[in-house]
Coordinates of C-alpha atoms in Angstrom, one line a residue:
M208 CA 93.4 88.3 120.9
S209 CA 96.8 89.4 119.6
T210 CA 98.3 92.8 119.8
A211 CA 98.2 93.3 116.0
T212 CA 94.5 92.3 115.9
V213 CA 93.5 94.8 118.5
A214 CA 95.6 97.7 117.3
K215 CA 94.9 97.4 113.6
P216 CA 91.6 99.2 113.3
Q217 CA 92.8 102.2 115.3
A218 CA 96.2 102.5 113.5
Q219 CA 94.6 102.4 110.0
Q220 CA 91.7 104.8 110.8
P221 CA 92.1 107.9 108.6
G222 CA 92.0 111.2 110.3
K223 CA 90.1 114.3 109.3
G224 CA 91.6 116.0 106.3
S225 CA 93.2 112.8 105.0
R226 CA 93.8 113.0 101.3
R227 CA 93.7 109.8 99.3
F228 CA 93.5 109.4 95.5
S229 CA 92.4 106.2 94.0
L230 CA 94.9 104.7 91.5
P231 CA 92.8 105.5 88.4
V232 CA 92.4 109.1 89.5
L233 CA 96.1 109.4 90.2
L234 CA 97.0 107.9 86.8
L235 CA 94.6 110.4 85.1
I236 CA 96.3 113.3 86.9
I237 CA 99.7 112.1 85.9
A238 CA 98.6 111.6 82.3
G239 CA 97.1 115.1 82.2
V240 CA 100.3 116.7 83.5
L241 CA 102.3 114.7 80.9
I242 CA 100.0 115.9 78.1
L243 CA 100.2 119.5 79.2
T244 CA 104.0 119.3 79.5
S245 CA 104.2 118.0 76.0
V246 CA 102.0 120.8 74.7
V247 CA 104.2 123.4 76.5
R248 CA 107.3 121.8 75.0
L249 CA 105.9 122.2 71.5
I250 CA 104.8 125.8 72.1
T251 CA 108.0 126.9 73.7
G252 CA 110.5 124.8 71.8
A253 CA 112.2 123.9 75.2
D254 CA 112.9 120.3 74.3
G255 CA 115.1 120.0 77.4
I256 CA 112.2 119.8 79.9
T257 CA 111.6 116.2 78.9
S258 CA 114.9 115.1 77.5
T259 CA 116.6 111.9 78.6
G260 CA 119.5 113.8 80.1
Q261 CA 117.1 116.1 82.1
M262 CA 115.2 113.1 83.5
S263 CA 118.4 111.2 84.3
T264 CA 119.8 114.2 86.2
A265 CA 116.5 114.6 88.0
L266 CA 116.6 111.0 89.2
R267 CA 120.1 111.4 90.5
L268 CA 119.2 114.6 92.4
A269 CA 116.0 113.1 93.7
V270 CA 117.6 110.1 95.4
P271 CA 119.2 112.0 98.4
I272 CA 116.0 114.0 98.9
G273 CA 114.0 110.8 98.8
L274 CA 116.3 109.0 101.2
A275 CA 116.1 111.9 103.6
G276 CA 112.3 111.9 103.3
L277 CA 112.2 108.2 104.0
G278 CA 114.3 108.9 107.1
G279 CA 111.7 111.4 108.2
L280 CA 108.9 109.0 107.5
W281 CA 110.3 106.3 109.7
A282 CA 110.9 108.7 112.6
E283 CA 107.5 110.5 112.4
R284 CA 105.5 107.3 112.0
A285 CA 106.9 106.4 115.4
G286 CA 106.0 109.9 116.8
V287 CA 109.4 111.6 116.7
V288 CA 109.8 114.8 114.6
N289 CA 113.2 114.7 112.9
I290 CA 114.3 118.2 112.0
G291 CA 117.9 116.8 112.3
L292 CA 117.8 115.1 108.9
E293 CA 120.0 117.8 107.5
G294 CA 122.7 117.2 110.1
M295 CA 122.4 113.4 109.7
M296 CA 123.0 113.8 106.0
I297 CA 126.0 116.0 106.7
L298 CA 127.5 113.2 108.8
G299 CA 126.7 110.8 106.0
T300 CA 128.6 112.9 103.5
W301 CA 131.7 113.2 105.7
F302 CA 131.9 109.7 107.0
G303 CA 131.1 108.3 103.5
A304 CA 133.9 110.3 101.9
W305 CA 136.4 109.7 104.7
A306 CA 136.0 105.9 104.5
G307 CA 135.4 105.8 100.8
Y308 CA 138.7 107.3 99.7
Q309 CA 140.7 105.0 102.0
W310 CA 138.9 101.7 101.7
G311 CA 136.6 102.0 98.6
P312 CA 133.2 103.4 97.8
W313 CA 131.1 100.5 99.2
T314 CA 132.9 100.8 102.6
G315 CA 132.1 104.6 102.3
V316 CA 128.4 103.8 101.8
A317 CA 128.5 101.7 105.0
F318 CA 130.2 104.3 107.0
G319 CA 127.9 107.0 105.7
I320 CA 125.0 105.0 107.1
I321 CA 126.8 104.6 110.4
G322 CA 127.4 108.3 110.5
G323 CA 123.7 109.1 110.0
C324 CA 122.8 106.5 112.7
L325 CA 125.1 108.2 115.2
G326 CA 123.1 111.4 114.6
G327 CA 119.9 109.4 115.0
I328 CA 121.1 107.9 118.3
L329 CA 121.8 111.4 119.6
H330 CA 118.4 112.6 118.6
A331 CA 116.7 109.6 120.1
I332 CA 118.5 110.0 123.4
A333 CA 117.5 113.6 123.6
T334 CA 113.8 113.2 122.5
V335 CA 112.9 109.8 123.8
T336 CA 114.9 109.3 127.0
F337 CA 115.2 112.9 128.1
N338 CA 112.0 114.2 126.5
V339 CA 113.7 117.2 124.9
N340 CA 111.6 119.2 122.5
H341 CA 111.9 117.5 119.1
I342 CA 112.5 120.7 117.2
V343 CA 115.2 121.9 119.6
S344 CA 117.0 118.6 119.5
G345 CA 116.9 118.4 115.7
V346 CA 118.3 121.9 115.3
A347 CA 121.0 121.0 117.8
V348 CA 121.9 117.9 115.8
N349 CA 122.2 120.0 112.6
I350 CA 124.5 122.6 114.3
L351 CA 126.6 119.9 116.0
A352 CA 127.0 117.9 112.7
L353 CA 128.1 120.9 110.8
G354 CA 130.6 122.0 113.4
T355 CA 131.9 118.4 113.9
T356 CA 132.5 117.7 110.3
R357 CA 134.3 121.0 109.7
Y358 CA 136.5 120.3 112.8
L359 CA 137.3 116.8 111.7
S360 CA 138.1 117.9 108.1
K361 CA 141.0 120.0 109.3
F362 CA 142.7 116.9 110.8
T363 CA 141.9 114.3 108.2
F364 CA 141.8 116.0 104.8
E365 CA 144.4 118.8 105.1
G366 CA 147.8 117.7 103.9
V367 CA 146.3 114.8 102.0
P368 CA 146.8 114.9 98.2
Q369 CA 143.8 116.7 96.6
G370 CA 142.3 117.3 100.0
S371 CA 141.7 120.4 102.1
S372 CA 139.8 121.6 105.2
K373 CA 136.7 122.0 103.0
Q374 CA 137.2 119.0 100.6
S375 CA 138.1 115.4 100.8
P376 CA 140.3 113.5 98.3
P377 CA 138.4 111.9 95.4
V378 CA 136.4 108.7 96.1
D379 CA 136.4 105.9 93.5
S380 CA 133.2 105.7 91.5
L381 CA 130.7 102.9 92.1
G382 CA 130.2 102.8 88.3
T383 CA 127.1 103.2 86.2
F384 CA 125.0 101.0 83.9
S385 CA 122.2 101.3 81.3
I386 CA 119.8 98.7 80.1
P387 CA 121.2 97.6 76.8
G388 CA 119.1 98.3 73.7
L389 CA 116.1 99.7 75.6
S390 CA 118.0 102.8 76.9
S391 CA 119.4 103.8 73.5
G392 CA 116.1 103.0 71.7
L393 CA 114.1 105.2 74.1
D394 CA 116.7 108.0 73.8
T395 CA 116.5 107.9 70.0
L396 CA 112.7 108.1 70.2
N397 CA 113.0 111.1 72.6
H398 CA 115.0 113.0 70.0
K399 CA 112.2 112.6 67.4
G400 CA 110.3 115.4 69.1
W401 CA 106.9 113.7 68.7
F402 CA 104.0 114.8 70.7
L403 CA 103.7 113.0 74.1
I404 CA 105.4 109.8 72.7
S405 CA 108.9 111.4 72.8
D406 CA 108.2 112.9 76.2
I407 CA 107.2 109.6 77.7
A408 CA 110.3 108.0 76.0
G409 CA 112.5 110.7 77.6
L410 CA 111.0 110.0 81.0
L411 CA 111.5 106.3 80.8
A412 CA 115.0 106.5 79.2
G413 CA 116.1 108.8 82.1
L414 CA 115.1 106.1 84.6
I415 CA 117.3 103.4 83.0
T416 CA 120.2 105.4 81.7
D417 CA 123.6 105.8 83.5
L418 CA 122.2 104.4 86.7
S419 CA 124.4 104.0 89.8
P420 CA 123.9 100.7 91.7
L421 CA 123.1 102.9 94.8
T422 CA 120.3 104.5 92.9
V423 CA 118.7 101.1 92.4
V424 CA 119.1 100.4 96.1
A425 CA 117.5 103.7 97.0
V426 CA 114.5 103.3 94.7
A427 CA 114.0 99.7 96.1
L428 CA 113.9 101.1 99.6
V429 CA 110.6 102.9 98.9
P430 CA 108.4 99.8 98.4
I431 CA 110.4 97.9 101.1
T432 CA 109.6 100.7 103.5
W433 CA 105.9 100.5 102.6
W434 CA 105.9 96.7 103.0
V435 CA 107.6 96.8 106.4
L436 CA 105.5 99.6 107.9
W437 CA 102.1 98.6 106.5
R438 CA 102.3 94.8 106.0
T439 CA 104.2 93.5 109.0
A440 CA 103.5 93.3 112.8
F441 CA 106.7 95.2 113.4
G442 CA 105.5 98.1 111.3
L443 CA 102.1 98.0 112.9
R444 CA 103.6 98.3 116.4
L445 CA 106.0 101.1 115.2
R446 CA 103.1 103.1 113.7
S447 CA 101.0 102.6 116.8
C448 CA 103.7 104.5 118.8
G449 CA 103.1 107.5 116.5
E450 CA 99.3 107.3 116.7
N451 CA 98.6 106.5 120.4
P452 CA 101.7 105.4 122.4
V453 CA 99.6 105.0 125.6
A454 CA 97.3 102.5 123.9
A455 CA 100.3 100.8 122.4
E456 CA 101.9 100.4 125.8
S457 CA 98.7 99.0 127.3
L458 CA 98.9 96.2 124.6
G459 CA 102.5 95.3 125.5
V460 CA 104.4 97.4 123.0
N461 CA 107.8 98.7 124.2
V462 CA 107.3 102.2 123.0
Y463 CA 110.8 103.4 123.9
K464 CA 112.4 100.6 122.0
Y465 CA 110.3 101.2 118.8
K466 CA 111.0 104.9 118.9
Y467 CA 114.7 104.3 119.2
I468 CA 114.7 101.8 116.4
A469 CA 112.7 104.2 114.2
V470 CA 114.9 107.2 114.8
I471 CA 118.1 105.2 114.3
I472 CA 116.8 103.8 111.0
S473 CA 115.8 107.4 110.1
G474 CA 119.4 108.6 110.7
G475 CA 120.7 105.6 108.6
F476 CA 118.5 106.6 105.7
A477 CA 119.6 110.3 105.9
G478 CA 123.2 109.1 106.2
L479 CA 122.8 107.0 103.1
G480 CA 121.5 110.1 101.3
G481 CA 124.6 112.0 102.4
A482 CA 126.9 109.2 101.3
F483 CA 125.1 109.2 97.9
L484 CA 126.0 112.9 97.6
S485 CA 129.7 112.5 98.4
I486 CA 130.3 109.2 96.6
V487 CA 127.9 109.1 93.6
A488 CA 126.8 112.6 92.9
S489 CA 130.3 114.3 93.1
N490 CA 132.9 111.6 94.2
V491 CA 134.2 114.0 96.8
Y492 CA 133.1 115.5 100.1
L493 CA 132.5 119.3 100.0
D494 CA 131.7 121.6 102.9
G495 CA 128.0 122.6 102.6
Q496 CA 127.4 119.8 100.1
T497 CA 123.9 118.9 101.4
A498 CA 122.6 122.4 100.6
G499 CA 119.4 122.0 102.6
R500 CA 118.4 118.7 101.0
G501 CA 117.5 117.3 104.5
Y502 CA 114.9 120.0 104.9
I503 CA 113.6 119.5 101.3
G504 CA 113.4 115.7 102.1
L505 CA 111.2 116.6 105.1
A506 CA 109.0 118.7 102.8
A507 CA 108.7 115.8 100.4
M508 CA 107.6 113.6 103.2
I509 CA 104.9 116.1 104.2
F510 CA 103.8 116.6 100.6
G511 CA 103.5 112.8 100.4
N512 CA 101.1 112.8 103.4
W513 CA 103.5 110.6 105.4
M514 CA 103.3 107.8 102.8
P515 CA 106.2 106.3 100.8
G516 CA 104.5 106.6 97.4
G517 CA 103.6 110.3 97.8
L518 CA 107.0 110.9 99.2
A519 CA 108.6 109.4 96.1
L520 CA 106.5 111.7 93.9
G521 CA 107.5 114.7 96.0
A522 CA 111.2 113.8 95.8
G523 CA 110.9 113.4 92.0
L524 CA 109.3 116.9 91.8
F525 CA 112.0 118.5 93.9
G526 CA 114.8 116.6 92.1
Y527 CA 113.4 117.7 88.7
T528 CA 113.4 121.4 89.7
D529 CA 116.9 121.1 91.2
S530 CA 118.1 119.5 87.9
L531 CA 117.0 122.6 86.0
N532 CA 119.9 124.5 87.6
L533 CA 122.3 122.1 85.8
R534 CA 120.8 121.7 82.3
G535 CA 119.6 124.7 80.3
G536 CA 117.9 126.2 83.4
G537 CA 116.9 129.6 82.1
T538 CA 115.1 128.4 79.0
N539 CA 113.5 125.4 80.8
V540 CA 112.3 127.3 83.8
H541 CA 110.8 129.9 81.4
A542 CA 108.8 127.1 79.7
L543 CA 107.7 125.8 83.1
I544 CA 106.2 129.2 83.9
L545 CA 103.8 128.7 81.1
L546 CA 103.0 125.1 82.3
L547 CA 102.4 126.4 85.9
A548 CA 100.1 129.2 84.6
I549 CA 98.0 126.6 82.7
L550 CA 97.8 124.3 85.7
L551 CA 96.6 127.3 87.8
V552 CA 93.8 127.9 85.3
F553 CA 92.6 124.3 85.9
G554 CA 93.1 124.8 89.7
A555 CA 90.9 127.9 89.6
A556 CA 88.2 126.1 87.6
H557 CA 88.3 123.3 90.2
L558 CA 87.8 125.8 93.0
V559 CA 84.9 127.4 91.2
W560 CA 83.3 123.9 90.9
K561 CA 83.8 123.4 94.6
K562 CA 82.1 126.9 95.1
R563 CA 85.3 128.2 96.8
Y564 CA 85.1 131.5 95.0
T565 CA 87.7 133.6 96.9
P566 CA 90.5 131.1 96.5
A567 CA 89.5 130.7 92.9
V568 CA 89.8 134.4 92.2
I569 CA 93.3 134.5 93.9
T570 CA 94.4 131.5 91.9
A571 CA 93.2 133.1 88.6
V572 CA 95.0 136.3 89.4
I573 CA 98.2 134.4 90.1
S574 CA 97.7 132.5 86.8
A575 CA 97.3 135.8 84.9
L576 CA 100.5 137.2 86.4
M577 CA 102.4 134.0 85.4
F578 CA 101.1 134.4 81.8
V579 CA 102.2 138.1 81.8
W580 CA 105.7 137.0 83.2
Y581 CA 106.0 134.4 80.4
T582 CA 104.9 136.6 77.5
S583 CA 107.0 139.6 78.6
T584 CA 110.3 137.7 79.0
N585 CA 112.4 135.3 77.0
E586 CA 114.4 133.7 79.8
V587 CA 114.4 133.9 83.6
P588 CA 117.5 135.1 85.5
K589 CA 120.0 132.7 86.8
Q590 CA 119.2 133.6 90.4
V591 CA 115.5 132.5 89.9
V592 CA 116.7 129.2 88.4
T593 CA 119.0 128.6 91.4
A594 CA 116.1 129.4 93.8
T595 CA 113.5 127.3 92.0
P596 CA 113.8 124.1 94.2
Y597 CA 113.3 126.2 97.3
I598 CA 110.4 128.2 95.8
V599 CA 108.7 125.0 94.8
T600 CA 109.2 123.6 98.3
L601 CA 107.5 126.6 99.8
L602 CA 104.6 126.6 97.3
V603 CA 104.0 122.8 97.6
L604 CA 103.8 123.0 101.4
S605 CA 101.6 126.1 101.5
L606 CA 99.1 124.6 99.0
S607 CA 99.0 121.1 100.4
A608 CA 99.3 121.6 104.2
Q609 CA 95.6 122.0 104.9
H610 CA 94.8 118.6 103.3
L611 CA 97.4 116.5 105.2
R612 CA 97.1 114.2 108.2
M613 CA 100.2 113.6 110.3
P614 CA 100.4 110.8 112.9
K615 CA 98.3 111.8 115.9
A616 CA 101.1 111.7 118.5
D617 CA 103.8 113.1 116.2
G618 CA 106.1 115.3 118.2
M619 CA 104.1 114.9 121.4
P620 CA 106.0 114.1 124.7
Y621 CA 105.7 110.6 126.1
R622 CA 106.7 109.0 129.3
R623 CA 106.5 105.3 130.1
G624 CA 103.4 104.6 132.2
Q625 CA 101.8 108.0 131.7
G626 CA 98.4 106.4 130.8
K627 CA 98.1 104.8 134.3

């Protein structure tokens, strides 16, 4: 009997607390949120919350978060916790800009991936070969990446036209494109202000307007990751290393090799996310450019229950809240306070139906406070808008953590032959 045949039932067995929605239920939830958002838009007059520009910006900001989340997914499915995603993104931003301004943006993308992979190799050596605590190694990678890029910037960017110790020279753009006819038609429909129809048009138009080729590549990596990890023998063996490495080894799987591969690919994804920031998002490397997106990508992965589809939704959520800081943030966040208050009412009703009365009361009280906040103000302060992505990250993790199921051996030390 083959390795894949034996390992398959164990690898796919859901654990306690696993949260899975059927496709019809998930579509109903999404439809409900869209309807509520449209209602809130009409009540508040904040048309920007579903505008084409807002959605386009949200997609652009979601891409680096999603790529970091995919990196975390690959590593943790093999049993290695990758807190070092932030550092690997930093390496990607620097290497991408360094190569990009000299030899062109696509070369910069390749070097950004290589920079992230270097961080992944370092993390793999520490955690897999030397069995260093995964959190300690990841934090060390973050610190080392930050210090290394600042040191290198002084020797490579200072003295170069338009460069400095904190900024690279500009990198040529990869260019953008929109789908002819459809993009402009949906944008026109979005400006009509019709209930729900205009909101859906704005969402769809944002997904096909002013797209970078690298955005298309990044979005395609989500289904590709799902197919490789869940529909190939390679992916099955890799996931078995994160579920039960001792059993995987007994079936002939080289656990060290698969962990190394997973962590290096993880670094490559994070590096690609960093290159996206320096080449596509701003066309220049800046010190502190990642701004914690590696950690937010890790949060998106956890929100998505270590699955590519859920991860993509989480990245979209965080990208959307991040985009509020760039486009009419105060007014739009004020409108979203009302949306959140209404959603909490439904959440409280659901908890009552589940006979969980104490959480229901707490949820109802928070909802009432949100309503009071909305009715007593006209616009939220700029500081709240800036902090919104991080606040959403904390809220999402605190509300969803008890329903998640990580790989069973995630973060656990492993030595070859320990099952004998």
